[in-house]
Amino acid sequence: MTSLTALCTLLAVSALLIILSYIAWRGIGSLSFQFLTDSPKPVGEGGGIGNAILGSLVLLLISSVIGLPLGICVGIYLSEIGAGRLAGVVRFIVDTLTGIPSIVTGVFVYAVLVLPMKHFSALAGGVALALIMIPIVARTTEEMLKLVPHSLREGALALGAPQWRVTMGVIIPAAAPGIATGAMLAIARVSGETAPLLFTAFGSRFFNTSLNEPIASLTVQIYNYALSPYDEWHAQAWAATLVLMTLVLGINIIVRLVTRKRF
Amino acid sequence: MTLTLNRDLNRDLRSAPSVVKTKVAVRNLDFFYGRVQALHNISIEIPERIVMAFIGPSGCGKSTFLRTLNRMNDVIPGTRVSGHVSIDDHDIYAPGTDVVELRRRVGMVFQKSNPFPKSIFDNVAYGLRINRVTRSSSELADRVEEALKDAALWNEVKDRLKTSALSLSGGQQQRLCIARALAIRPEVLLMDEPASALDPIATSKIEELIFDLKKQYTIVIVTHNMQQAARVSDTTAFFLLGKLIEVNATEKMFTAPNEKLTEDYITGRFG
């Protein structure tokens, strides 16, 4: 039993390590300060992914600003306020949303935002990513709030706290590290999304400042470069992949530091 | 000594009700979890500034009854109450009763200590802050110190008020929960088996504390430990299968109870 579980663990972990080290090996050669800050150039002239890094961060910011508060509120509703049938229906809808393929979300946002606005935009890309985040954040928030012992609720109620103060002052702070982990997982998940961005943010070869214009992202850049026939762009795609993975890892570490258990 | 005291007390109750005031009066209380009736026609009067102990086997309804006194059962879905519970002659189940205000006046300590995952200071200050009791931060600090002293915890924690309440030992955590309840100066203190998870030393500290607290508070304590009931309480009530069997002065209860069922329970013949 011990050896079987140990073997499985070893297999899973080594697969992960092989992926990571292979990406590092293929990607590290093209990495340079210029590569990280320049915008793309035609084949043979170098160029970089600075605009894609910035674009990915902008898209993550938009989607977090929209998706995290909405998702957390839905989670609080499911755990603390909603009861009976309605909550059951909401929970079913949220679960269904979690399972929707991300490309469907992309097509949906294309239909309701991109077509009426008549152009691709960073905003549309952020909305698409937010739609993917909401159900993930909502369910993890709900689960984390439900893990808070009932005795804490009763303790606060017995001191004369109204329900909303119990939720805001005791339950949510007690569940905060778990909620932050859920948010982090959602951010990490959407930072790797490509499909919903193809129809919404579209991609760009320039630095964009307006949220109302198409914007570059690491994932779409990797996709375009990987499909191209040029070796130079293939190498740049590997390097961009390495940057993307570092970015996700960085988000993980930062959130972990910020939400470190103080009590 | 306790016996004569209680006899006097009972006589006073009969002859001159104004001398010893009834704090909590319960008449014909029935309680249901869904369709299951957990309490049957309970009537009892709890005088002011005494310690009353509830004893009885597990599942006899003593904790449920305790929780009807500050309406903590309200938070359990599907429960129903009928009958009258009044505190200082105000029916606490009357429509329009402010439950938040009621729970401020009737404090509660739970079986398992439940400190909030906050600092020691913030735990005690919680009730003061949400009820906006204090006007300045120095007044708040004074009230926290007073509550911790009343709960006999001040000397152990005064140098680490900012550290997590979860770093305290089990007995200290329970005394912190008592301090938290005392900080808002309730009139009645309900204690649901407050020492059942503690070692004998921590238990004796809680018991000494109860003895001191009855000078200011009316205390109702649920306990499984009959020695504990005998040690700390003035009056004891015996519950069995959701019915109140007997209420008597504690010493009388443990030496010559009126009811056969009480005697059987106390002598360990069942339960």
Short mmCIF file of C-alpha atoms in Angstrom, two decimals:
data_model
loop_
_atom_site.label_atom_id
_atom_site.label_comp_id
_atom_site.label_asym_id
_atom_site.label_seq_id
_atom_site.Cartn_x
_atom_site.Cartn_y
_atom_site.Cartn_z
CA MET A 1 0.00 0.00 0.00
CA THR A 2 2.72 2.45 1.01
CA SER A 3 4.85 1.59 -2.01
CA LEU A 4 1.87 1.83 -4.41
CA THR A 5 0.84 5.28 -3.17
CA ALA A 6 4.49 6.36 -3.13
CA LEU A 7 4.90 5.18 -6.74
CA CYS A 8 1.80 7.08 -7.88
CA THR A 9 2.98 10.21 -6.08
CA LEU A 10 6.40 9.88 -7.66
CA LEU A 11 4.88 9.48 -11.15
CA ALA A 12 2.62 12.51 -10.77
CA VAL A 13 5.31 14.73 -9.28
CA SER A 14 7.95 13.69 -11.79
CA ALA A 15 5.58 14.40 -14.71
CA LEU A 16 5.12 17.90 -13.33
CA LEU A 17 8.85 18.35 -12.82
CA ILE A 18 9.60 17.09 -16.33
CA ILE A 19 7.14 19.60 -17.84
CA LEU A 20 8.61 22.43 -15.80
CA SER A 21 12.23 21.60 -16.54
CA TYR A 22 11.57 20.98 -20.26
CA ILE A 23 9.88 24.39 -20.58
CA ALA A 24 12.74 25.99 -18.69
CA TRP A 25 15.31 24.26 -20.89
CA ARG A 26 13.61 25.25 -24.16
CA GLY A 27 12.63 28.72 -23.06
CA ILE A 28 15.60 30.04 -21.16
CA GLY A 29 17.76 30.54 -24.28
CA SER A 30 15.57 33.28 -25.77
CA LEU A 31 15.06 35.13 -22.49
CA SER A 32 16.63 38.55 -22.20
CA PHE A 33 15.71 41.90 -20.72
CA GLN A 34 14.87 43.11 -24.22
CA PHE A 35 12.64 40.11 -24.83
CA LEU A 36 10.66 40.93 -21.68
CA THR A 37 10.18 44.61 -22.52
CA ASP A 38 10.00 44.90 -26.33
CA SER A 39 6.90 44.55 -28.46
CA PRO A 40 6.93 41.91 -31.25
CA LYS A 41 8.89 42.56 -34.43
CA PRO A 42 8.90 40.86 -37.82
CA VAL A 43 10.73 37.55 -38.14
CA GLY A 44 14.50 37.91 -37.97
CA GLU A 45 14.49 41.17 -36.07
CA GLY A 46 14.10 39.81 -32.54
CA GLY A 47 11.35 41.59 -30.70
CA GLY A 48 9.73 40.59 -27.42
CA ILE A 49 6.62 39.97 -25.41
CA GLY A 50 6.52 43.10 -23.24
CA ASN A 51 3.11 44.06 -24.58
CA ALA A 52 1.79 40.52 -23.99
CA ILE A 53 2.99 40.49 -20.37
CA LEU A 54 1.37 43.85 -19.76
CA GLY A 55 -1.77 42.72 -21.62
CA SER A 56 -2.07 39.54 -19.56
CA LEU A 57 -1.74 41.54 -16.34
CA VAL A 58 -4.38 44.05 -17.53
CA LEU A 59 -6.75 41.20 -18.45
CA LEU A 60 -6.20 39.53 -15.06
CA LEU A 61 -6.84 42.83 -13.32
CA ILE A 62 -10.11 43.46 -15.19
CA SER A 63 -11.34 39.91 -14.63
CA SER A 64 -10.37 40.00 -10.92
CA VAL A 65 -12.10 43.33 -10.35
CA ILE A 66 -15.30 41.96 -11.90
CA GLY A 67 -15.10 38.28 -11.03
CA LEU A 68 -13.75 38.09 -7.46
CA PRO A 69 -16.32 40.34 -5.69
CA LEU A 70 -19.20 38.76 -7.62
CA GLY A 71 -17.98 35.23 -6.96
CA ILE A 72 -17.33 35.87 -3.26
CA CYS A 73 -20.78 37.45 -2.83
CA VAL A 74 -22.44 34.44 -4.48
CA GLY A 75 -20.46 32.16 -2.16
CA ILE A 76 -21.54 34.12 0.91
CA TYR A 77 -25.14 33.99 -0.29
CA LEU A 78 -24.98 30.22 -0.80
CA SER A 79 -23.37 29.53 2.56
CA GLU A 80 -24.86 32.12 4.91
CA ILE A 81 -28.08 33.58 3.53
CA GLY A 82 -29.76 31.46 0.87
CA ALA A 83 -31.72 28.50 2.11
CA GLY A 84 -33.87 25.77 0.71
CA ARG A 85 -34.87 25.47 -2.92
CA LEU A 86 -33.57 28.76 -4.31
CA ALA A 87 -30.07 28.14 -2.96
CA GLY A 88 -30.20 24.65 -4.44
CA VAL A 89 -31.09 26.08 -7.86
CA VAL A 90 -28.32 28.70 -7.62
CA ARG A 91 -25.81 26.03 -6.59
CA PHE A 92 -26.83 23.85 -9.56
CA ILE A 93 -26.43 26.77 -11.97
CA VAL A 94 -23.01 27.63 -10.52
CA ASP A 95 -21.90 24.01 -10.86
CA THR A 96 -23.09 23.94 -14.46
CA LEU A 97 -21.21 27.17 -15.17
CA THR A 98 -18.01 25.59 -13.82
CA GLY A 99 -18.32 22.87 -16.42
CA ILE A 100 -18.91 25.14 -19.46
CA PRO A 101 -15.98 24.86 -21.91
CA SER A 102 -14.08 28.13 -21.92
CA ILE A 103 -14.41 28.51 -25.69
CA VAL A 104 -18.19 28.65 -25.24
CA THR A 105 -17.73 31.52 -22.80
CA GLY A 106 -15.56 33.22 -25.43
CA VAL A 107 -18.21 32.83 -28.14
CA PHE A 108 -20.89 34.08 -25.73
CA VAL A 109 -18.96 37.26 -24.90
CA TYR A 110 -18.23 37.68 -28.61
CA ALA A 111 -21.99 37.67 -29.26
CA VAL A 112 -23.08 39.96 -26.41
CA LEU A 113 -20.14 42.40 -26.19
CA VAL A 114 -17.85 42.26 -29.24
CA LEU A 115 -20.58 42.28 -31.93
CA PRO A 116 -22.59 45.21 -30.47
CA MET A 117 -19.37 47.19 -29.87
CA LYS A 118 -18.20 46.24 -33.37
CA HIS A 119 -14.59 45.62 -32.24
CA PHE A 120 -12.47 43.38 -30.03
CA SER A 121 -11.43 44.88 -26.71
CA ALA A 122 -9.50 44.27 -23.50
CA LEU A 123 -12.76 44.82 -21.66
CA ALA A 124 -14.47 41.96 -23.52
CA GLY A 125 -11.49 39.70 -22.77
CA GLY A 126 -11.66 40.61 -19.06
CA VAL A 127 -15.40 39.91 -18.94
CA ALA A 128 -14.89 36.50 -20.56
CA LEU A 129 -12.22 35.58 -17.99
CA ALA A 130 -14.41 36.93 -15.16
CA LEU A 131 -17.28 34.66 -16.26
CA ILE A 132 -14.92 31.70 -15.90
CA MET A 133 -13.75 32.89 -12.47
CA ILE A 134 -17.15 33.52 -10.86
CA PRO A 135 -18.31 29.91 -10.39
CA ILE A 136 -14.88 28.75 -9.18
CA VAL A 137 -14.65 31.56 -6.62
CA ALA A 138 -18.30 31.13 -5.57
CA ARG A 139 -18.00 27.43 -4.80
CA THR A 140 -14.65 27.63 -3.01
CA THR A 141 -15.92 30.58 -0.95
CA GLU A 142 -19.05 28.61 -0.03
CA GLU A 143 -17.03 25.54 0.96
CA MET A 144 -14.59 27.60 3.03
CA LEU A 145 -17.38 29.44 4.86
CA LYS A 146 -19.07 26.13 5.62
CA LEU A 147 -15.84 24.85 7.17
CA VAL A 148 -15.99 27.57 9.85
CA PRO A 149 -17.19 25.76 12.99
CA HIS A 150 -20.82 26.36 13.91
CA SER A 151 -19.68 27.08 17.47
CA LEU A 152 -18.06 30.33 16.27
CA ARG A 153 -21.38 31.54 14.83
CA GLU A 154 -23.20 30.66 18.04
CA GLY A 155 -20.50 32.32 20.14
CA ALA A 156 -20.88 35.58 18.24
CA LEU A 157 -24.71 35.41 18.19
CA ALA A 158 -24.73 34.77 21.94
CA LEU A 159 -22.87 38.05 22.46
CA GLY A 160 -25.71 39.94 20.83
CA ALA A 161 -24.24 40.22 17.34
CA PRO A 162 -26.77 40.55 14.51
CA GLN A 163 -26.43 38.00 11.71
CA TRP A 164 -24.67 40.32 9.26
CA ARG A 165 -22.05 41.28 11.83
CA VAL A 166 -21.40 37.63 12.61
CA THR A 167 -20.85 36.99 8.92
CA MET A 168 -18.70 40.06 8.30
CA GLY A 169 -16.74 40.15 11.56
CA VAL A 170 -16.22 36.51 12.49
CA ILE A 171 -17.10 34.04 9.74
CA ILE A 172 -15.46 35.73 6.76
CA PRO A 173 -12.21 36.63 8.61
CA ALA A 174 -12.01 33.03 9.87
CA ALA A 175 -12.41 31.75 6.31
CA ALA A 176 -10.30 34.47 4.67
CA PRO A 177 -7.18 32.37 3.97
CA GLY A 178 -9.34 29.72 2.29
CA ILE A 179 -11.28 32.31 0.28
CA ALA A 180 -7.99 33.88 -0.84
CA THR A 181 -6.72 30.46 -1.90
CA GLY A 182 -9.88 30.01 -3.97
CA ALA A 183 -9.39 33.42 -5.57
CA MET A 184 -5.76 32.57 -6.29
CA LEU A 185 -6.74 29.28 -7.91
CA ALA A 186 -9.29 31.10 -10.07
CA ILE A 187 -6.70 33.69 -11.16
CA ALA A 188 -4.16 30.96 -11.91
CA ARG A 189 -6.79 29.07 -13.88
CA VAL A 190 -7.82 31.98 -16.13
CA SER A 191 -4.25 33.19 -16.62
CA GLY A 192 -3.73 30.08 -18.71
CA GLU A 193 -6.88 30.53 -20.82
CA THR A 194 -6.45 31.07 -24.55
CA ALA A 195 -9.72 30.12 -26.21
CA PRO A 196 -12.00 32.77 -24.66
CA LEU A 197 -9.47 35.49 -25.53
CA LEU A 198 -9.28 34.62 -29.25
CA PHE A 199 -12.77 36.06 -29.83
CA THR A 200 -12.65 38.85 -27.28
CA ALA A 201 -9.26 40.44 -26.55
CA PHE A 202 -8.04 39.09 -29.91
CA GLY A 203 -4.37 39.99 -29.45
CA SER A 204 -2.22 42.86 -30.59
CA ARG A 205 1.36 43.50 -31.67
CA PHE A 206 1.59 46.84 -29.88
CA PHE A 207 1.45 48.25 -26.38
CA ASN A 208 -2.16 49.28 -25.74
CA THR A 209 -3.34 51.70 -23.13
CA SER A 210 -7.05 51.72 -23.91
CA LEU A 211 -9.36 49.05 -22.50
CA ASN A 212 -11.55 49.67 -25.52
CA GLU A 213 -9.02 48.24 -28.00
CA PRO A 214 -7.75 44.74 -28.70
CA ILE A 215 -5.00 43.75 -26.28
CA ALA A 216 -2.18 41.22 -26.39
CA SER A 217 -1.90 38.35 -23.94
CA LEU A 218 0.81 35.76 -23.27
CA THR A 219 -1.42 32.83 -24.08
CA VAL A 220 -2.65 34.15 -27.44
CA GLN A 221 0.91 35.21 -28.31
CA ILE A 222 2.17 31.69 -27.50
CA TYR A 223 -0.64 30.22 -29.62
CA ASN A 224 0.13 32.44 -32.62
CA TYR A 225 3.89 31.92 -32.40
CA ALA A 226 3.63 28.17 -31.93
CA LEU A 227 1.46 27.86 -35.06
CA SER A 228 3.85 29.96 -37.14
CA PRO A 229 6.37 28.31 -39.50
CA TYR A 230 9.41 30.18 -38.07
CA ASP A 231 11.98 28.64 -35.72
CA GLU A 232 12.68 32.02 -34.13
CA TRP A 233 9.03 32.43 -33.17
CA HIS A 234 8.91 28.84 -31.87
CA ALA A 235 11.81 29.67 -29.57
CA GLN A 236 10.03 32.84 -28.47
CA ALA A 237 6.86 30.83 -27.78
CA TRP A 238 8.86 28.58 -25.41
CA ALA A 239 10.32 31.60 -23.66
CA ALA A 240 6.86 33.19 -23.36
CA THR A 241 5.57 29.91 -21.85
CA LEU A 242 8.33 30.08 -19.26
CA VAL A 243 7.33 33.67 -18.46
CA LEU A 244 3.65 32.67 -18.15
CA MET A 245 4.49 29.88 -15.74
CA THR A 246 6.68 32.19 -13.67
CA LEU A 247 3.84 34.71 -13.59
CA VAL A 248 1.37 32.12 -12.26
CA LEU A 249 3.91 30.93 -9.71
CA GLY A 250 4.53 34.53 -8.68
CA ILE A 251 0.80 35.17 -8.14
CA ASN A 252 0.63 32.02 -6.01
CA ILE A 253 3.56 33.05 -3.84
CA ILE A 254 2.36 36.63 -3.38
CA VAL A 255 -1.16 35.59 -2.36
CA ARG A 256 0.25 33.00 0.02
CA LEU A 257 2.44 35.61 1.68
CA VAL A 258 -0.39 38.13 1.94
CA THR A 259 -2.87 35.66 3.42
CA ARG A 260 -0.41 33.88 5.69
CA LYS A 261 -2.23 32.64 8.76
CA ARG A 262 -1.82 35.25 11.45
CA PHE A 263 -4.02 33.59 14.04
CA MET B 1 -25.09 26.00 55.79
CA THR B 2 -26.23 26.08 52.21
CA LEU B 3 -29.28 24.10 53.21
CA THR B 4 -30.45 26.58 55.84
CA LEU B 5 -29.64 29.43 53.51
CA ASN B 6 -31.82 27.96 50.82
CA ARG B 7 -34.58 27.16 53.22
CA ASP B 8 -34.57 30.79 54.24
CA LEU B 9 -34.52 31.76 50.65
CA ASN B 10 -37.55 29.63 49.86
CA ARG B 11 -39.44 30.97 52.81
CA ASP B 12 -38.63 34.49 51.70
CA LEU B 13 -39.92 33.63 48.27
CA ARG B 14 -43.23 32.55 49.68
CA SER B 15 -43.75 35.23 52.29
CA ALA B 16 -42.15 38.29 50.76
CA PRO B 17 -41.50 37.94 47.02
CA SER B 18 -39.99 41.41 46.91
CA VAL B 19 -36.95 40.32 48.93
CA VAL B 20 -35.61 37.71 46.51
CA LYS B 21 -36.65 38.61 43.03
CA THR B 22 -37.45 36.01 40.43
CA LYS B 23 -35.11 36.65 37.50
CA VAL B 24 -36.32 34.05 35.03
CA ALA B 25 -39.82 32.62 35.06
CA VAL B 26 -40.85 29.81 32.73
CA ARG B 27 -44.43 28.63 32.40
CA ASN B 28 -45.71 25.60 30.45
CA LEU B 29 -42.84 25.52 27.97
CA ASP B 30 -42.97 22.99 25.15
CA PHE B 31 -40.20 22.71 22.58
CA PHE B 32 -40.08 20.85 19.27
CA TYR B 33 -37.32 19.85 16.87
CA GLY B 34 -39.51 19.41 13.79
CA ARG B 35 -42.11 16.90 14.96
CA VAL B 36 -40.07 15.59 17.87
CA GLN B 37 -41.07 17.12 21.17
CA ALA B 38 -37.90 17.71 23.20
CA LEU B 39 -39.38 19.54 26.19
CA HIS B 40 -42.71 18.84 27.87
CA ASN B 41 -44.54 21.47 29.86
CA ILE B 42 -41.60 22.92 31.78
CA SER B 43 -42.37 25.43 34.53
CA ILE B 44 -39.63 26.81 36.73
CA GLU B 45 -38.61 29.99 38.49
CA ILE B 46 -34.98 31.02 38.79
CA PRO B 47 -34.31 33.58 41.56
CA GLU B 48 -31.84 36.40 41.11
CA ARG B 49 -28.16 35.96 42.05
CA ILE B 50 -28.09 32.26 42.71
CA VAL B 51 -26.45 29.40 40.89
CA MET B 52 -28.93 26.88 39.54
CA ALA B 53 -27.64 23.59 38.15
CA PHE B 54 -29.47 21.46 35.57
CA ILE B 55 -28.66 17.75 35.82
CA GLY B 56 -29.95 14.73 33.96
CA PRO B 57 -28.82 12.04 31.52
CA SER B 58 -27.67 12.89 27.97
CA GLY B 59 -30.52 13.85 25.69
CA CYS B 60 -32.86 14.76 28.54
CA GLY B 61 -33.35 18.29 27.19
CA LYS B 62 -31.36 20.28 29.73
CA SER B 63 -29.16 21.94 27.10
CA THR B 64 -32.17 22.56 24.87
CA PHE B 65 -33.95 24.18 27.78
CA LEU B 66 -30.92 26.32 28.61
CA ARG B 67 -30.84 27.53 25.00
CA THR B 68 -34.50 28.58 25.11
CA LEU B 69 -33.53 31.16 27.76
CA ASN B 70 -31.52 33.29 25.32
CA ARG B 71 -33.36 32.09 22.19
CA MET B 72 -30.25 30.39 20.81
CA ASN B 73 -32.50 27.68 19.43
CA ASP B 74 -33.86 30.26 16.98
CA VAL B 75 -30.83 29.69 14.77
CA ILE B 76 -31.66 25.98 14.37
CA PRO B 77 -34.08 25.57 11.45
CA GLY B 78 -37.36 23.76 12.10
CA THR B 79 -37.63 24.38 15.83
CA ARG B 80 -40.75 25.62 17.59
CA VAL B 81 -41.50 26.91 21.09
CA SER B 82 -44.77 27.33 22.95
CA GLY B 83 -45.35 28.60 26.46
CA HIS B 84 -43.91 31.59 28.31
CA VAL B 85 -40.40 32.55 29.25
CA SER B 86 -39.99 35.87 30.97
CA ILE B 87 -36.95 37.66 32.28
CA ASP B 88 -37.72 40.46 34.73
CA ASP B 89 -41.40 40.00 33.82
CA HIS B 90 -40.81 40.62 30.11
CA ASP B 91 -41.91 37.78 27.83
CA ILE B 92 -38.84 37.08 25.69
CA TYR B 93 -40.89 35.25 23.04
CA ALA B 94 -43.36 38.11 22.63
CA PRO B 95 -43.57 39.41 19.05
CA GLY B 96 -41.24 42.34 18.51
CA THR B 97 -38.73 41.17 21.12
CA ASP B 98 -35.23 42.41 20.30
CA VAL B 99 -33.29 39.13 20.30
CA VAL B 100 -29.97 40.96 20.02
CA GLU B 101 -30.80 42.97 23.16
CA LEU B 102 -31.94 39.78 24.92
CA ARG B 103 -28.67 38.00 24.18
CA ARG B 104 -26.76 40.99 25.45
CA ARG B 105 -28.56 40.62 28.79
CA VAL B 106 -28.37 36.82 28.87
CA GLY B 107 -24.80 35.72 28.22
CA MET B 108 -23.77 32.19 27.30
CA VAL B 109 -20.73 29.98 27.69
CA PHE B 110 -20.62 26.87 25.54
CA GLN B 111 -19.56 23.30 26.20
CA LYS B 112 -16.63 23.52 23.83
CA SER B 113 -14.64 26.71 24.16
CA ASN B 114 -15.11 28.76 21.00
CA PRO B 115 -12.71 31.69 20.95
CA PHE B 116 -12.73 33.65 17.71
CA PRO B 117 -9.56 33.38 15.62
CA LYS B 118 -8.54 36.86 16.77
CA SER B 119 -6.25 38.21 19.47
CA ILE B 120 -7.04 37.72 23.17
CA PHE B 121 -7.92 41.41 23.47
CA ASP B 122 -10.17 41.42 20.40
CA ASN B 123 -12.04 38.37 21.67
CA VAL B 124 -13.03 40.09 24.90
CA ALA B 125 -13.62 43.40 23.12
CA TYR B 126 -15.89 41.82 20.48
CA GLY B 127 -19.14 42.12 22.42
CA LEU B 128 -18.26 45.62 23.62
CA ARG B 129 -17.51 46.78 20.09
CA ILE B 130 -20.58 45.34 18.38
CA ASN B 131 -22.87 46.68 21.09
CA ARG B 132 -21.09 50.05 21.09
CA VAL B 133 -20.74 49.89 24.86
CA THR B 134 -17.61 51.95 25.25
CA ARG B 135 -16.94 55.50 24.09
CA SER B 136 -13.13 55.57 24.01
CA SER B 137 -10.32 53.12 23.46
CA SER B 138 -9.07 53.58 27.02
CA GLU B 139 -12.55 52.74 28.34
CA LEU B 140 -12.56 49.68 26.09
CA ALA B 141 -9.17 48.59 27.45
CA ASP B 142 -10.43 49.08 31.02
CA ARG B 143 -13.52 46.95 30.38
CA VAL B 144 -11.43 44.20 28.76
CA GLU B 145 -9.06 44.20 31.75
CA GLU B 146 -11.97 44.08 34.18
CA ALA B 147 -13.59 41.16 32.36
CA LEU B 148 -10.33 39.23 32.23
CA LYS B 149 -9.84 39.85 35.96
CA ASP B 150 -13.38 38.70 36.70
CA ALA B 151 -12.66 35.53 34.74
CA ALA B 152 -9.42 34.99 36.70
CA LEU B 153 -7.37 35.11 33.53
CA TRP B 154 -5.76 38.55 33.66
CA ASN B 155 -2.51 37.53 35.36
CA GLU B 156 -1.90 34.78 32.83
CA VAL B 157 -2.49 36.88 29.70
CA LYS B 158 -1.79 40.52 30.58
CA ASP B 159 1.57 40.48 28.81
CA ARG B 160 0.29 38.93 25.60
CA LEU B 161 -3.09 40.48 24.90
CA LYS B 162 -2.19 40.88 21.23
CA THR B 163 -1.39 37.21 20.65
CA SER B 164 -3.85 34.74 19.18
CA ALA B 165 -6.55 33.41 21.50
CA LEU B 166 -5.94 30.00 19.94
CA SER B 167 -2.48 29.88 21.53
CA LEU B 168 -4.06 29.56 24.99
CA SER B 169 -4.57 26.21 26.71
CA GLY B 170 -8.03 24.61 26.78
CA GLY B 171 -8.81 25.82 30.29
CA GLN B 172 -7.58 29.32 29.49
CA GLN B 173 -9.65 29.38 26.30
CA GLN B 174 -12.77 28.52 28.27
CA ARG B 175 -12.05 31.25 30.81
CA LEU B 176 -11.49 33.62 27.89
CA CYS B 177 -14.95 32.72 26.62
CA ILE B 178 -16.33 33.45 30.10
CA ALA B 179 -14.48 36.80 30.09
CA ARG B 180 -15.93 37.52 26.65
CA ALA B 181 -19.44 36.86 27.97
CA LEU B 182 -18.83 38.91 31.16
CA ALA B 183 -17.41 41.91 29.30
CA ILE B 184 -20.85 43.11 28.23
CA ARG B 185 -22.10 42.69 31.82
CA PRO B 186 -25.03 40.34 31.26
CA GLU B 187 -27.61 39.90 34.00
CA VAL B 188 -27.93 36.15 33.53
CA LEU B 189 -25.09 33.81 32.58
CA LEU B 190 -25.95 30.48 30.95
CA MET B 191 -23.23 27.84 31.06
CA ASP B 192 -23.61 24.69 29.00
CA GLU B 193 -21.27 22.09 30.56
CA PRO B 194 -18.48 24.68 30.75
CA ALA B 195 -15.93 22.31 32.26
CA SER B 196 -16.73 19.04 30.54
CA ALA B 197 -13.66 19.19 28.29
CA LEU B 198 -11.25 20.39 30.97
CA ASP B 199 -8.85 18.69 33.37
CA PRO B 200 -9.53 18.75 37.15
CA ILE B 201 -7.30 21.77 37.80
CA ALA B 202 -8.90 23.88 35.07
CA THR B 203 -12.30 22.64 36.25
CA SER B 204 -11.70 23.75 39.81
CA LYS B 205 -10.67 27.19 38.55
CA ILE B 206 -13.95 27.50 36.65
CA GLU B 207 -15.87 26.32 39.70
CA GLU B 208 -14.21 28.88 41.98
CA LEU B 209 -15.01 31.46 39.36
CA ILE B 210 -18.70 30.51 39.33
CA PHE B 211 -18.75 30.84 43.10
CA ASP B 212 -17.38 34.39 42.86
CA LEU B 213 -19.60 35.38 39.96
CA LYS B 214 -22.90 34.66 41.68
CA LYS B 215 -22.46 37.81 43.76
CA GLN B 216 -23.25 39.78 40.63
CA TYR B 217 -24.92 37.40 38.20
CA THR B 218 -27.72 34.89 38.02
CA ILE B 219 -26.04 31.72 36.80
CA VAL B 220 -27.61 28.67 35.22
CA ILE B 221 -25.22 25.79 34.64
CA VAL B 222 -25.83 22.53 32.82
CA THR B 223 -23.57 19.75 34.04
CA HIS B 224 -23.12 16.02 33.72
CA ASN B 225 -20.96 15.97 36.78
CA MET B 226 -23.10 15.63 39.90
CA GLN B 227 -20.23 16.46 42.25
CA GLN B 228 -19.86 19.66 40.32
CA ALA B 229 -23.56 20.46 40.67
CA ALA B 230 -23.28 19.77 44.40
CA ARG B 231 -20.18 21.95 44.73
CA VAL B 232 -21.25 25.05 42.84
CA SER B 233 -25.03 25.35 42.90
CA ASP B 234 -27.61 26.60 45.39
CA THR B 235 -30.54 24.99 43.62
CA THR B 236 -30.63 21.95 41.36
CA ALA B 237 -33.16 20.94 38.71
CA PHE B 238 -33.38 17.36 37.47
CA PHE B 239 -34.51 16.66 33.90
CA LEU B 240 -35.49 13.32 32.43
CA LEU B 241 -36.81 12.62 28.93
CA GLY B 242 -37.71 16.25 28.33
CA LYS B 243 -39.58 16.66 31.59
CA LEU B 244 -38.60 18.60 34.66
CA ILE B 245 -38.80 16.05 37.46
CA GLU B 246 -37.71 18.00 40.49
CA VAL B 247 -36.34 21.37 41.57
CA ASN B 248 -34.88 21.57 45.04
CA ALA B 249 -32.19 23.08 47.20
CA THR B 250 -28.98 21.39 46.11
CA GLU B 251 -28.14 19.86 49.47
CA LYS B 252 -31.65 18.46 49.87
CA MET B 253 -31.56 17.18 46.30
CA PHE B 254 -28.41 15.15 46.92
CA THR B 255 -29.36 13.86 50.36
CA ALA B 256 -33.11 13.43 50.44
CA PRO B 257 -34.78 14.15 47.10
CA ASN B 258 -38.56 14.27 46.95
CA GLU B 259 -38.90 12.16 43.83
CA LYS B 260 -38.04 8.49 43.42
CA LEU B 261 -36.71 9.14 39.88
CA THR B 262 -34.26 11.74 41.17
CA GLU B 263 -32.99 9.36 43.82
CA ASP B 264 -32.53 6.60 41.24
CA TYR B 265 -30.52 8.90 39.00
CA ILE B 266 -28.37 10.36 41.76
CA THR B 267 -27.56 6.99 43.25
CA GLY B 268 -26.62 5.76 39.79
CA ARG B 269 -29.40 3.25 39.31
CA PHE B 270 -29.90 4.42 35.72
CA GLY B 271 -28.80 7.09 33.28
#
